[in-house]
């Protein structure tokens, strides 16, 4: 049975609304926009979602919270200030930036190894209630994907919260430099130190990790490396598994293209095709030269997320190789406790092929995971056909 996007919208509706009442389409779209623009779930909830074999979610950004390296990405202290828009663009339009990145990335060596390794470091930004500063609630996720057998390992860490910017750090110090925060959005207390590793998952345990991204790995070699043909194929795959309006299916196609462009083990040609697909999206803007939250210099483009009005996604690429460095979500309007231009969350990532095996082969969860594995993803069955 195909996943029904509209039923998932109904499930996301606030509890005080009667789910049996008919919902006008404009209200339904606004609910989806609100749902997509909220900060990601708590780290514990994210780990539970990531370490259960689940059916394909509404949008990739939710599953990969959303994201994701011998050279680990390190976010120290308060980190660089919010990258945002930098000096005038050096490559012109956003489409030109993506096309230039595609030309660079398709020239990179294909690489090989037993495992595709991705390391994500991410943070959600929160205003501390009753205080005049914000903190970044940070986490780290590591993925190992064995190309033989399509097996997945994942590891999740709580790396602690920090004042978001230097200005926030000054206010935090004036407030006595507290080492814990109750943000009032769940039952969790966020700490400066963090709890370190709180979950890892290996194949065959009580729960199996969901794949990185939305396109099954075994389908990657079958995907075309022409941008127009790639969009057509991705839409065919999405349309087989979702009931929903055209605009929603188009947004899922873009989400899948972002995953192909970033953290999936795409060949250089396929990654370049994904860049070119994104370059054809309406409203792509160049943000010029920026630094990501690991301090690495690159150039960035902004994608307007039409499924989530008020939210802009920014992708950052290495200037010499065209490889992806990270992404951000930024508010484009004021309201709900945020201002236009506020950073909502960010992710930095690195990835590589390696022959080094994951450092664990059993499951671990704190608190212990007690849920049985769910049925395999429908797309795995599609990929096997």
Coordinates of C-alpha atoms in Angstrom, one line a residue:
X1 CA 0.0 0.0 0.0
X2 CA 1.3 3.4 -0.9
X3 CA 2.1 5.9 1.9
X4 CA -0.5 8.7 1.9
X5 CA 1.0 12.1 2.5
X6 CA -2.3 13.6 3.4
X7 CA -2.8 11.0 6.2
X8 CA 0.6 11.9 7.6
X9 CA -0.4 15.6 7.5
X10 CA -3.5 14.7 9.6
X11 CA -1.3 12.8 12.0
X12 CA 0.9 15.9 12.5
X13 CA -2.2 18.1 13.2
X14 CA -2.2 19.6 16.7
X15 CA -4.1 17.4 19.2
X16 CA -6.6 20.1 20.1
X17 CA -8.0 20.0 16.6
X18 CA -10.7 17.4 15.7
X19 CA -9.0 15.0 13.3
X20 CA -12.4 14.1 11.8
X21 CA -13.2 17.6 10.6
X22 CA -12.4 18.3 6.9
X23 CA -9.3 20.3 6.5
X24 CA -9.1 22.9 3.7
X25 CA -6.1 22.4 1.5
X26 CA -4.5 25.8 2.4
X27 CA -4.8 24.9 6.1
X28 CA -3.2 21.5 5.5
X29 CA -0.3 23.1 3.6
X30 CA 0.3 25.6 6.4
X31 CA 0.3 22.8 9.0
X32 CA 2.9 21.0 7.0
X33 CA 4.9 24.2 6.8
X34 CA 4.8 24.7 10.6
X35 CA 5.7 21.0 11.2
X36 CA 8.7 21.2 8.9
X37 CA 10.0 24.5 10.3
X38 CA 10.0 23.4 14.0
X39 CA 13.4 22.4 15.5
X40 CA 14.3 18.8 15.2
X41 CA 13.2 16.4 18.0
X42 CA 15.3 15.9 21.1
X43 CA 18.4 13.8 20.8
X44 CA 16.9 10.8 22.5
X45 CA 13.8 10.9 20.2
X46 CA 16.1 11.3 17.1
X47 CA 18.1 8.2 18.2
X48 CA 14.9 6.2 18.6
X49 CA 13.7 7.2 15.1
X50 CA 17.1 6.5 13.5
X51 CA 17.7 3.2 15.1
X52 CA 14.4 1.5 14.2
X53 CA 13.7 0.1 10.8
X54 CA 10.8 2.3 9.9
X55 CA 8.7 2.9 6.9
X56 CA 9.6 5.8 4.6
X57 CA 8.9 9.1 6.4
X58 CA 7.0 12.1 5.0
X59 CA 10.1 14.0 4.0
X60 CA 13.8 13.2 4.0
X61 CA 14.6 16.1 6.2
X62 CA 12.6 14.6 9.0
X63 CA 14.4 11.3 8.9
X64 CA 17.7 12.8 8.7
X65 CA 17.5 15.3 10.8
X66 CA 17.5 14.9 9.2
X67 CA 22.1 14.5 8.3
X68 CA 24.2 12.2 7.5
X69 CA 36.0 10.9 7.6
X70 CA 39.0 10.2 8.8
X71 CA 39.2 13.9 9.4
X72 CA 36.5 14.4 12.0
X73 CA 34.5 17.7 12.0
X74 CA 35.1 19.5 15.3
X75 CA 32.9 22.3 16.6
X76 CA 34.7 23.9 19.4
X77 CA 33.7 26.6 21.9
X78 CA 31.1 28.8 20.4
X79 CA 32.4 28.0 16.9
X80 CA 32.3 30.5 14.1
X81 CA 29.6 33.1 14.0
X82 CA 26.5 32.1 12.0
X83 CA 27.8 31.9 8.4
X84 CA 24.7 33.4 6.8
X85 CA 25.2 35.5 3.7
X86 CA 28.8 36.6 3.2
X87 CA 30.4 39.1 0.8
X88 CA 29.1 39.4 -2.7
X89 CA 28.8 36.2 -4.7
X90 CA 31.9 35.3 -6.7
X91 CA 30.2 33.0 -9.1
X92 CA 26.9 34.8 -9.9
X93 CA 23.6 33.0 -9.5
X94 CA 22.9 30.0 -7.3
X95 CA 22.5 27.9 -10.5
X96 CA 25.9 28.9 -11.7
X97 CA 27.4 28.0 -8.3
X98 CA 25.8 24.5 -8.4
X99 CA 26.9 24.0 -12.0
X100 CA 30.5 25.0 -11.2
X101 CA 30.4 22.6 -8.2
X102 CA 29.1 19.8 -10.5
X103 CA 32.0 20.4 -12.9
X104 CA 34.5 20.1 -10.0
X105 CA 32.8 17.1 -8.2
X106 CA 32.5 14.9 -11.3
X107 CA 36.3 15.1 -11.7
X108 CA 36.9 13.6 -8.2
X109 CA 38.1 10.0 -8.0
X110 CA 35.3 7.5 -7.4
X111 CA 36.9 5.9 -4.4
X112 CA 36.4 2.4 -3.1
X113 CA 36.3 0.5 0.2
X114 CA 34.3 -1.9 2.2
X115 CA 32.3 0.8 4.0
X116 CA 30.9 4.3 3.2
X117 CA 31.5 6.3 6.3
X118 CA 29.6 9.6 7.1
X119 CA 30.1 11.8 10.1
X120 CA 27.6 14.5 10.9
X121 CA 27.8 17.1 13.5
X122 CA 24.6 19.1 14.0
X123 CA 22.9 21.6 16.3
X124 CA 19.5 23.0 16.9
X125 CA 19.4 26.6 18.1
X126 CA 17.1 27.6 21.0
X127 CA 16.3 30.8 22.8
X128 CA 16.8 30.1 26.5
X129 CA 13.5 30.9 28.3
X130 CA 13.7 34.0 30.4
X131 CA 17.2 34.9 29.3
X132 CA 18.6 37.1 26.6
X133 CA 20.8 34.5 24.8
X134 CA 20.5 31.4 22.7
X135 CA 22.3 28.0 22.9
X136 CA 23.1 25.4 20.3
X137 CA 22.0 21.9 21.4
X138 CA 24.6 19.8 19.6
X139 CA 24.9 16.2 18.6
X140 CA 27.0 13.9 16.4
X141 CA 26.0 10.9 14.3
X142 CA 28.2 8.4 12.5
X143 CA 27.1 6.0 9.8
X144 CA 28.9 3.0 8.3
X145 CA 27.3 1.4 5.3
X146 CA 28.6 -2.0 4.0
X147 CA 28.1 -2.1 0.3
X148 CA 28.2 -5.9 0.5
X149 CA 24.7 -6.8 1.8
X150 CA 23.5 -3.2 2.3
X151 CA 24.1 -3.4 6.1
X152 CA 24.2 -0.3 8.3
X153 CA 25.8 0.7 11.6
X154 CA 25.0 3.9 13.4
X155 CA 26.3 5.7 16.4
X156 CA 24.8 8.7 18.2
X157 CA 26.4 11.1 20.6
X158 CA 25.2 14.0 22.8
X159 CA 28.1 16.5 22.5
X160 CA 26.6 19.1 24.9
X161 CA 25.1 22.6 24.5
X162 CA 27.0 25.8 24.0
X163 CA 26.1 29.5 23.7
X164 CA 25.3 30.1 20.0
X165 CA 27.5 33.1 19.2
X166 CA 30.2 35.2 20.9
X167 CA 27.5 37.7 21.9
X168 CA 25.4 34.9 23.4
X169 CA 28.6 33.7 25.3
X170 CA 29.1 37.1 26.9
X171 CA 25.5 37.2 28.2
X172 CA 25.8 33.5 29.3
X173 CA 28.9 34.4 31.3
X174 CA 27.2 37.4 32.8
X175 CA 24.4 35.0 33.9
X176 CA 26.9 32.9 35.9
X177 CA 27.8 30.4 33.1
X178 CA 25.1 27.9 33.9
X179 CA 26.0 24.3 32.9
X180 CA 22.4 23.1 32.3
X181 CA 19.2 24.4 30.7
X182 CA 15.5 23.5 30.8
X183 CA 14.2 24.8 27.5
X184 CA 10.6 23.9 28.3
X185 CA 10.0 22.0 25.1
X186 CA 10.3 18.5 26.5
X187 CA 11.2 16.7 29.8
X188 CA 14.9 16.8 29.0
X189 CA 17.6 18.9 30.7
X190 CA 20.3 20.0 28.3
X191 CA 23.8 20.2 29.7
X192 CA 27.1 21.8 28.8
X193 CA 29.0 18.5 29.1
X194 CA 26.6 16.3 27.2
X195 CA 26.2 12.6 27.9
X196 CA 28.5 11.4 25.2
X197 CA 27.4 8.3 23.3
X198 CA 23.9 7.3 24.0
X199 CA 23.1 4.9 21.2
X200 CA 24.8 2.6 18.7
X201 CA 23.2 0.1 16.4
X202 CA 24.6 -2.9 14.5
X203 CA 22.9 -5.2 11.9
X204 CA 20.9 -8.0 13.4
X205 CA 20.2 -6.5 16.8
X206 CA 16.9 -5.5 18.4
X207 CA 16.6 -2.7 15.9
X208 CA 18.3 -2.1 12.6
X209 CA 19.4 1.3 11.4
X210 CA 17.5 3.0 8.7
X211 CA 19.4 3.8 5.5
X212 CA 21.0 7.2 5.1
X213 CA 18.8 9.1 2.7
X214 CA 15.7 8.0 0.9
X215 CA 17.0 6.2 -2.1
X216 CA 18.0 2.5 -1.4
X217 CA 21.7 1.9 -2.0
X218 CA 21.1 -0.9 -4.3
X219 CA 19.2 1.5 -6.6
X220 CA 22.1 4.0 -6.9
X221 CA 23.9 2.2 -9.8
X222 CA 20.7 2.2 -11.8
X223 CA 20.1 6.0 -11.5
X224 CA 20.8 8.1 -14.6
X225 CA 23.6 10.7 -14.5
X226 CA 21.7 13.1 -16.7
X227 CA 19.9 15.7 -14.6
X228 CA 16.6 15.7 -16.4
X229 CA 16.5 11.9 -16.6
X230 CA 17.5 11.7 -12.9
X231 CA 14.6 14.0 -11.9
X232 CA 12.2 11.9 -14.0
X233 CA 13.4 8.6 -12.4
X234 CA 13.2 10.0 -8.9
X235 CA 9.7 11.3 -9.5
X236 CA 8.7 7.8 -10.7
X237 CA 10.0 6.2 -7.6
X238 CA 8.3 8.8 -5.3
X239 CA 5.0 8.6 -7.2
X240 CA 5.0 4.8 -6.7
X241 CA 5.1 5.1 -2.9
X242 CA 3.1 8.3 -2.1
X243 CA -0.3 9.6 -2.6
X244 CA -0.1 13.4 -2.6
X245 CA -0.4 16.6 -4.6
X246 CA 2.2 17.4 -7.2
X247 CA 3.9 20.1 -5.2
X248 CA 4.5 17.6 -2.3
X249 CA 5.9 14.9 -4.6
X250 CA 8.2 17.5 -6.2
X251 CA 9.5 18.5 -2.8
X252 CA 10.3 14.9 -1.9
X253 CA 12.2 14.6 -5.2
X254 CA 14.3 17.6 -4.2
X255 CA 14.9 16.1 -0.8
X256 CA 16.1 12.9 -2.4
X257 CA 18.3 14.9 -4.8
X258 CA 19.9 16.7 -1.8
X259 CA 20.7 13.3 -0.2
X260 CA 22.3 12.1 -3.5
X261 CA 24.2 15.4 -3.6
X262 CA 25.4 15.2 0.0
X263 CA 25.7 12.1 2.2
X264 CA 24.8 9.1 0.0
X265 CA 27.7 7.2 -1.6
X266 CA 26.9 8.5 -5.0
X267 CA 29.5 8.2 -7.8
X268 CA 31.0 11.5 -8.9
X269 CA 28.8 11.5 -12.0
X270 CA 25.6 10.8 -10.0
X271 CA 26.5 13.5 -7.4
X272 CA 27.1 16.0 -10.3
X273 CA 23.8 15.1 -11.8
X274 CA 22.1 15.8 -8.5
X275 CA 23.8 19.2 -8.3
X276 CA 22.5 20.0 -11.8
X277 CA 19.0 18.9 -10.9
X278 CA 19.1 21.3 -7.9
X279 CA 20.5 24.0 -10.2
X280 CA 17.3 23.9 -12.2
X281 CA 15.1 24.5 -9.2
X282 CA 13.4 27.9 -9.2
X283 CA 14.7 30.6 -6.8
X284 CA 18.1 29.1 -6.2
X285 CA 20.3 32.0 -4.9
X286 CA 24.1 32.3 -4.5
X287 CA 25.3 33.3 -1.0
X288 CA 28.9 33.8 -2.1
X289 CA 31.9 32.7 0.0
X290 CA 31.0 31.5 3.5
X291 CA 32.5 29.5 6.4
X292 CA 30.7 26.4 7.7
X293 CA 30.3 25.7 11.4
X294 CA 33.6 23.8 11.4
X295 CA 35.4 26.8 10.1
X296 CA 35.9 25.5 6.6
X297 CA 35.7 27.9 3.7
X298 CA 33.3 27.2 0.8
X299 CA 30.6 28.7 -1.3
X300 CA 26.9 28.4 -0.6
X301 CA 23.5 28.4 -2.3
X302 CA 20.0 28.9 -0.8
X303 CA 17.1 26.7 -1.7
X304 CA 13.7 28.0 -0.8
X305 CA 11.7 25.1 0.8
X306 CA 8.3 25.5 -0.7
X307 CA 6.8 22.8 1.5
X308 CA 7.9 24.9 4.5
X309 CA 7.2 28.6 3.9
X310 CA 9.4 30.7 6.1
X311 CA 12.4 28.3 6.0
X312 CA 15.4 28.5 3.7
X313 CA 17.9 25.7 3.2
X314 CA 21.5 26.6 2.6
X315 CA 24.0 24.1 1.1
X316 CA 27.7 24.7 1.4
X317 CA 30.3 23.2 -0.9
X318 CA 34.1 23.0 -1.0
X319 CA 35.5 25.5 -3.5
X320 CA 38.2 23.3 -4.9
X321 CA 36.5 19.9 -5.0
X322 CA 32.8 20.7 -5.2
X323 CA 32.2 18.2 -2.4
X324 CA 29.5 19.1 0.2
X325 CA 30.5 20.5 3.5
X326 CA 27.2 21.2 5.3
X327 CA 23.8 22.7 5.4
X328 CA 21.7 25.2 7.4
X329 CA 18.1 26.0 7.9
X330 CA 17.3 29.7 8.3
X331 CA 14.1 31.6 9.0
X332 CA 12.8 33.9 6.3
X333 CA 10.1 35.4 8.4
X334 CA 9.4 36.6 11.9
X335 CA 7.0 35.0 14.3
X336 CA 6.7 32.0 16.7
X337 CA 9.6 33.4 18.8
X338 CA 12.0 33.8 15.9
X339 CA 13.1 36.7 13.7
X340 CA 13.8 36.8 10.0
X341 CA 17.3 35.6 9.4
X342 CA 17.6 33.5 12.5
X343 CA 19.5 30.3 12.2
X344 CA 17.3 27.4 13.1
X345 CA 19.8 24.5 12.8
X346 CA 22.9 23.5 11.0
X347 CA 24.8 20.4 10.1
X348 CA 28.4 19.8 9.0
X349 CA 29.6 16.5 7.5
X350 CA 32.5 14.7 6.1
X351 CA 32.5 11.3 4.3
X352 CA 34.8 8.8 2.8
X353 CA 35.3 5.2 1.7
X354 CA 37.2 3.1 4.1
X355 CA 38.1 -0.5 4.9
X356 CA 38.1 0.1 8.6
X357 CA 35.2 -1.7 10.2
X358 CA 32.8 -0.1 12.7
X359 CA 34.1 -0.2 16.3
X360 CA 31.1 -2.2 17.6
X361 CA 29.0 -5.1 16.4
X362 CA 26.2 -5.1 19.0
X363 CA 23.4 -2.7 20.0
X364 CA 23.5 -0.2 22.8
X365 CA 21.0 2.3 23.9
X366 CA 20.7 4.7 26.9
X367 CA 17.9 4.4 28.0
X368 CA 17.7 0.8 26.8
X369 CA 15.7 0.2 23.6
X370 CA 12.9 -2.2 24.1
X371 CA 11.1 -2.0 20.8
X372 CA 11.2 -4.9 18.3
X373 CA 12.3 -4.3 14.7
X374 CA 9.6 -3.1 12.4
X375 CA 9.0 -4.5 8.9
X376 CA 11.6 -3.6 6.3
X377 CA 11.3 -0.4 4.3
X378 CA 9.0 -0.8 1.3
X379 CA 11.7 0.8 -0.9
X380 CA 14.0 -2.1 -0.1
X381 CA 11.4 -4.5 -1.6
X382 CA 11.1 -2.2 -4.6
X383 CA 14.9 -2.2 -5.0
X384 CA 15.0 -5.9 -4.9
X385 CA 12.7 -6.2 -7.8

